[in-house]
Every structure is written in C-alpha cells, then in structure tokens.
Amino acid sequence: MPKTVMLYPECHADTALIRFLVKDENLLIHSAGTEVAKDMQTGIQSADIVVGIIDNDKVKPRYFDLFVKLNEGVLAELCQWV
C-alpha cells in the first residue's frame, strides 16, 4: 500500500509552487511561520510521512532539532519529523 505524504510549506510562494506540482490539495497544508513544526507533529498522526518546507532563515527555532533534514538549499530546507 502506498504511503501517505503530507506537505507543510511555510510561505505563500512555497505553497503556490507545491500547489502547481502536487494536484491533490488534500496532501498540502499551508502553515504560517513557526506553525510548520506544530502542524507536522499533529500531521504525523494521520500520515506516514510529513514534510515541512521552511525558509532558510539564519536563526531557526530549537525545536527543529527534532527533525531530520532531508535537503538544504540556498532558499529553503526540507525537514521530516521522525
């Protein structure tokens, strides 16, 4: 059986890009700012994998240390709750 993946983009530009790439709106939840981590923690109860897409800010909240970094680019990071 395929795994359910939920995507949590932080900003409106990331959300627009994900909406363009992923046609199933049910797999996407826009999370404003620091709500990404909270939403990911809640989302893992109903999905197999949750992926947050956050800006590459110089200072990140400490609770992101609880996540596995999947990819880091110049503009954004992909993080997965484990």
Coordinates of N, CA, C and O in Angstrom, one line a residue:
M1 N 0.8 -1.2 0.0 CA 0.0 0.0 0.0 C 0.9 1.2 0.0 O 1.9 1.3 0.7
P2 N 0.6 2.3 -0.8 CA 1.4 3.5 -0.9 C 1.3 4.2 0.5 O 0.3 4.2 1.1
K3 N 2.4 4.9 0.8 CA 2.5 5.7 2.0 C 1.8 7.1 1.7 O 1.9 7.6 0.6
T4 N 1.2 7.6 2.8 CA 0.6 8.9 2.7 C 1.7 10.0 3.1 O 2.3 9.8 4.1
V5 N 1.8 11.0 2.2 CA 2.8 12.0 2.5 C 2.0 13.3 2.6 O 1.3 13.7 1.7
M6 N 2.2 14.1 3.7 CA 1.6 15.4 3.9 C 2.7 16.4 3.8 O 3.8 16.3 4.3
L7 N 2.4 17.5 3.0 CA 3.4 18.6 2.8 C 3.0 19.9 3.6 O 1.8 20.2 3.5
Y8 N 3.9 20.5 4.2 CA 3.6 21.7 5.0 C 4.6 22.8 4.6 O 5.6 23.0 5.2
P9 N 4.2 23.6 3.6 CA 5.0 24.7 3.2 C 4.8 25.9 4.1 O 3.7 26.1 4.6
E10 N 5.8 26.7 4.4 CA 5.8 27.8 5.3 C 5.2 29.1 4.7 O 4.4 29.8 5.3
C11 N 5.7 29.4 3.5 CA 5.3 30.7 3.0 C 4.4 30.6 1.8 O 4.2 29.5 1.2
H12 N 3.8 31.7 1.3 CA 2.9 31.7 0.2 C 3.5 31.2 -1.1 O 2.9 30.5 -1.9
A13 N 4.8 31.6 -1.3 CA 5.4 31.3 -2.6 C 5.7 29.7 -2.6 O 5.4 29.1 -3.6
D14 N 6.1 29.2 -1.5 CA 6.3 27.7 -1.4 C 4.9 27.0 -1.6 O 4.9 26.0 -2.3
T15 N 3.9 27.5 -1.0 CA 2.6 26.9 -1.2 C 2.1 26.9 -2.6 O 1.6 25.9 -3.1
A16 N 2.3 28.1 -3.3 CA 1.9 28.2 -4.7 C 2.7 27.2 -5.6 O 2.1 26.5 -6.4
L17 N 4.0 27.0 -5.3 CA 4.8 26.1 -6.0 C 4.3 24.6 -5.8 O 4.2 23.9 -6.8
I18 N 4.1 24.3 -4.6 CA 3.6 22.9 -4.3 C 2.2 22.7 -4.9 O 2.0 21.6 -5.4
R19 N 1.4 23.7 -4.9 CA 0.0 23.5 -5.5 C 0.2 23.2 -7.0 O -0.6 22.5 -7.6
F20 N 1.2 23.8 -7.6 CA 1.4 23.6 -9.0 C 1.9 22.2 -9.3 O 1.6 21.6 -10.3
L21 N 2.8 21.7 -8.4 CA 3.4 20.4 -8.6 C 2.6 19.2 -8.1 O 2.7 18.1 -8.7
V22 N 1.8 19.4 -7.1 CA 1.0 18.4 -6.5 C -0.5 18.7 -6.7 O -1.0 19.7 -6.2
K23 N -1.1 17.8 -7.4 CA -2.5 18.1 -7.8 C -3.5 17.8 -6.7 O -4.6 18.2 -6.7
D24 N -3.2 16.9 -5.8 CA -4.1 16.5 -4.7 C -4.0 17.5 -3.6 O -3.0 17.5 -2.8
E25 N -4.9 18.4 -3.5 CA -4.9 19.5 -2.4 C -5.0 18.9 -1.0 O -4.6 19.6 -0.1
N26 N -5.4 17.7 -0.9 CA -5.5 17.1 0.5 C -4.2 16.8 1.1 O -4.1 16.5 2.2
L27 N -3.1 16.8 0.2 CA -1.8 16.5 0.7 C -1.0 17.7 1.1 O 0.2 17.6 1.5
L28 N -1.6 18.9 1.0 CA -0.9 20.1 1.2 C -1.7 20.9 2.3 O -2.9 21.1 2.3
I29 N -0.9 21.4 3.3 CA -1.4 22.3 4.4 C -0.5 23.4 4.5 O 0.7 23.3 4.9
H30 N -1.0 24.6 4.2 CA -0.2 25.8 4.4 C 0.0 26.1 5.9 O -1.0 26.2 6.6
S31 N 1.2 26.3 6.3 CA 1.5 26.6 7.7 C 2.3 27.8 7.8 O 3.4 27.9 7.2
A32 N 1.8 28.8 8.5 CA 2.4 30.1 8.6 C 3.6 30.1 9.6 O 3.4 29.6 10.8
G33 N 4.7 30.5 9.2 CA 5.9 30.7 10.1 C 6.2 29.5 11.0 O 6.4 28.4 10.6
T34 N 6.2 29.8 12.3 CA 6.6 28.8 13.3 C 5.6 27.7 13.5 O 5.8 26.7 14.2
E35 N 4.4 27.7 12.8 CA 3.4 26.7 12.9 C 3.8 25.4 12.2 O 3.1 24.4 12.4
V36 N 4.8 25.5 11.3 CA 5.1 24.3 10.5 C 5.5 23.1 11.4 O 4.9 22.0 11.2
A37 N 6.3 23.3 12.4 CA 6.7 22.2 13.3 C 5.5 21.7 14.0 O 5.3 20.4 14.1
K38 N 4.6 22.5 14.6 CA 3.5 22.1 15.3 C 2.5 21.3 14.4 O 2.0 20.2 14.8
D39 N 2.3 21.8 13.2 CA 1.4 21.1 12.2 C 2.0 19.7 11.8 O 1.3 18.8 11.6
M40 N 3.4 19.7 11.7 CA 4.0 18.4 11.3 C 3.8 17.4 12.4 O 3.5 16.2 12.2
Q41 N 3.9 17.8 13.7 CA 3.8 16.9 14.8 C 2.4 16.4 14.9 O 2.1 15.2 15.2
T42 N 1.4 17.2 14.6 CA 0.0 16.8 14.5 C -0.3 15.9 13.3 O -1.0 14.9 13.4
G43 N 0.3 16.3 12.2 CA 0.0 15.5 11.0 C 0.5 14.1 10.9 O 0.0 13.3 10.2
I44 N 1.6 13.8 11.7 CA 2.2 12.5 11.7 C 1.2 11.5 12.3 O 1.3 10.3 12.0
Q45 N 0.2 11.9 13.0 CA -0.9 11.0 13.5 C -1.7 10.4 12.4 O -2.3 9.4 12.6
S46 N -1.9 11.2 11.3 CA -2.7 10.7 10.2 C -2.0 10.4 8.9 O -2.6 9.9 7.9
A47 N -0.7 10.7 8.8 CA 0.1 10.4 7.6 C 1.3 9.6 7.9 O 1.8 9.6 9.1
D48 N 1.8 8.9 6.9 CA 3.0 8.1 7.2 C 4.3 8.9 7.2 O 5.2 8.7 8.0
I49 N 4.3 9.9 6.4 CA 5.4 10.8 6.3 C 4.9 12.3 6.2 O 4.0 12.6 5.5
V50 N 5.5 13.2 7.0 CA 5.2 14.6 6.9 C 6.5 15.3 6.5 O 7.6 15.0 7.0
V51 N 6.3 16.3 5.6 CA 7.5 17.0 5.1 C 7.2 18.5 5.3 O 6.2 19.0 4.7
G52 N 8.0 19.2 6.0 CA 7.9 20.7 6.1 C 8.9 21.4 5.2 O 10.0 21.0 5.0
I53 N 8.4 22.4 4.6 CA 9.2 23.2 3.7 C 9.3 24.6 4.3 O 8.4 25.3 4.4
I54 N 10.5 25.0 4.8 CA 10.7 26.2 5.5 C 11.8 27.1 4.8 O 12.6 26.6 4.1
D55 N 11.7 28.4 5.1 CA 12.7 29.3 4.6 C 14.1 29.0 5.3 O 14.1 28.5 6.4
N56 N 15.1 29.3 4.6 CA 16.5 29.1 5.2 C 16.9 30.3 6.0 O 17.8 31.1 5.6
D57 N 16.2 30.6 7.1 CA 16.5 31.7 7.9 C 17.8 31.5 8.7 O 18.1 30.4 9.0
K58 N 18.4 32.6 9.1 CA 19.7 32.5 9.8 C 19.5 31.9 11.2 O 20.3 31.1 11.7
V59 N 18.4 32.2 11.8 CA 18.0 31.7 13.2 C 16.8 30.8 13.0 O 15.8 31.3 12.6
K60 N 16.9 29.6 13.5 CA 15.8 28.7 13.4 C 15.4 28.3 14.8 O 16.2 28.1 15.7
P61 N 14.1 28.1 15.1 CA 13.7 27.7 16.4 C 14.4 26.3 16.8 O 14.6 25.5 15.9
R62 N 14.7 26.2 18.1 CA 15.4 25.0 18.5 C 14.6 23.7 18.3 O 15.2 22.6 18.1
Y63 N 13.3 23.7 18.2 CA 12.5 22.5 18.1 C 12.7 21.9 16.7 O 12.4 20.7 16.5
F64 N 13.3 22.6 15.8 CA 13.6 21.9 14.5 C 14.8 20.9 14.6 O 15.1 20.1 13.8
D65 N 15.5 20.9 15.8 CA 16.5 19.9 16.0 C 15.9 18.5 16.2 O 16.6 17.5 16.1
L66 N 14.5 18.4 16.4 CA 13.8 17.2 16.5 C 13.5 16.6 15.1 O 13.0 15.5 15.0
F67 N 13.9 17.3 14.0 CA 13.6 16.8 12.7 C 14.8 16.4 12.0 O 15.9 16.8 12.3
V68 N 14.6 15.5 11.0 CA 15.7 15.1 10.1 C 15.7 16.0 8.9 O 14.7 16.2 8.2
K69 N 16.9 16.6 8.6 CA 17.0 17.5 7.4 C 17.2 16.6 6.2 O 18.1 15.9 6.1
L70 N 16.2 16.7 5.2 CA 16.3 15.9 4.0 C 17.1 16.6 2.9 O 17.8 15.9 2.2
N71 N 17.0 17.9 2.9 CA 17.7 18.6 1.8 C 17.8 20.1 2.3 O 16.9 20.6 2.8
E72 N 19.0 20.7 2.0 CA 19.2 22.1 2.3 C 19.7 22.8 1.1 O 20.6 22.4 0.5
G73 N 18.9 23.9 0.7 CA 19.4 24.7 -0.4 C 19.6 26.1 0.0 O 19.7 26.4 1.2
V74 N 19.8 27.0 -1.0 CA 20.1 28.3 -0.7 C 18.9 29.0 -0.1 O 19.0 29.9 0.8
L75 N 17.7 28.7 -0.6 CA 16.5 29.4 -0.2 C 15.6 28.7 0.8 O 14.8 29.3 1.5
A76 N 15.7 27.4 0.8 CA 14.7 26.6 1.7 C 15.4 25.3 2.2 O 16.4 24.9 1.6
E77 N 14.7 24.7 3.2 CA 15.1 23.4 3.7 C 13.9 22.5 3.7 O 12.8 22.9 3.9
L78 N 14.1 21.2 3.5 CA 13.1 20.2 3.6 C 13.4 19.4 4.9 O 14.5 19.0 5.1
C79 N 12.4 19.4 5.8 CA 12.6 18.7 7.1 C 11.5 17.6 7.2 O 10.4 17.8 6.8
Q80 N 11.9 16.5 7.9 CA 11.0 15.4 8.1 C 10.9 15.1 9.6 O 11.9 15.0 10.2
W81 N 9.7 15.0 10.1 CA 9.5 14.6 11.5 C 9.8 13.1 11.6 O 9.3 12.4 10.8
V82 N 10.6 12.7 12.6 CA 10.8 11.3 12.8 C 10.4 10.9 14.2 O 10.2 11.6 15.1

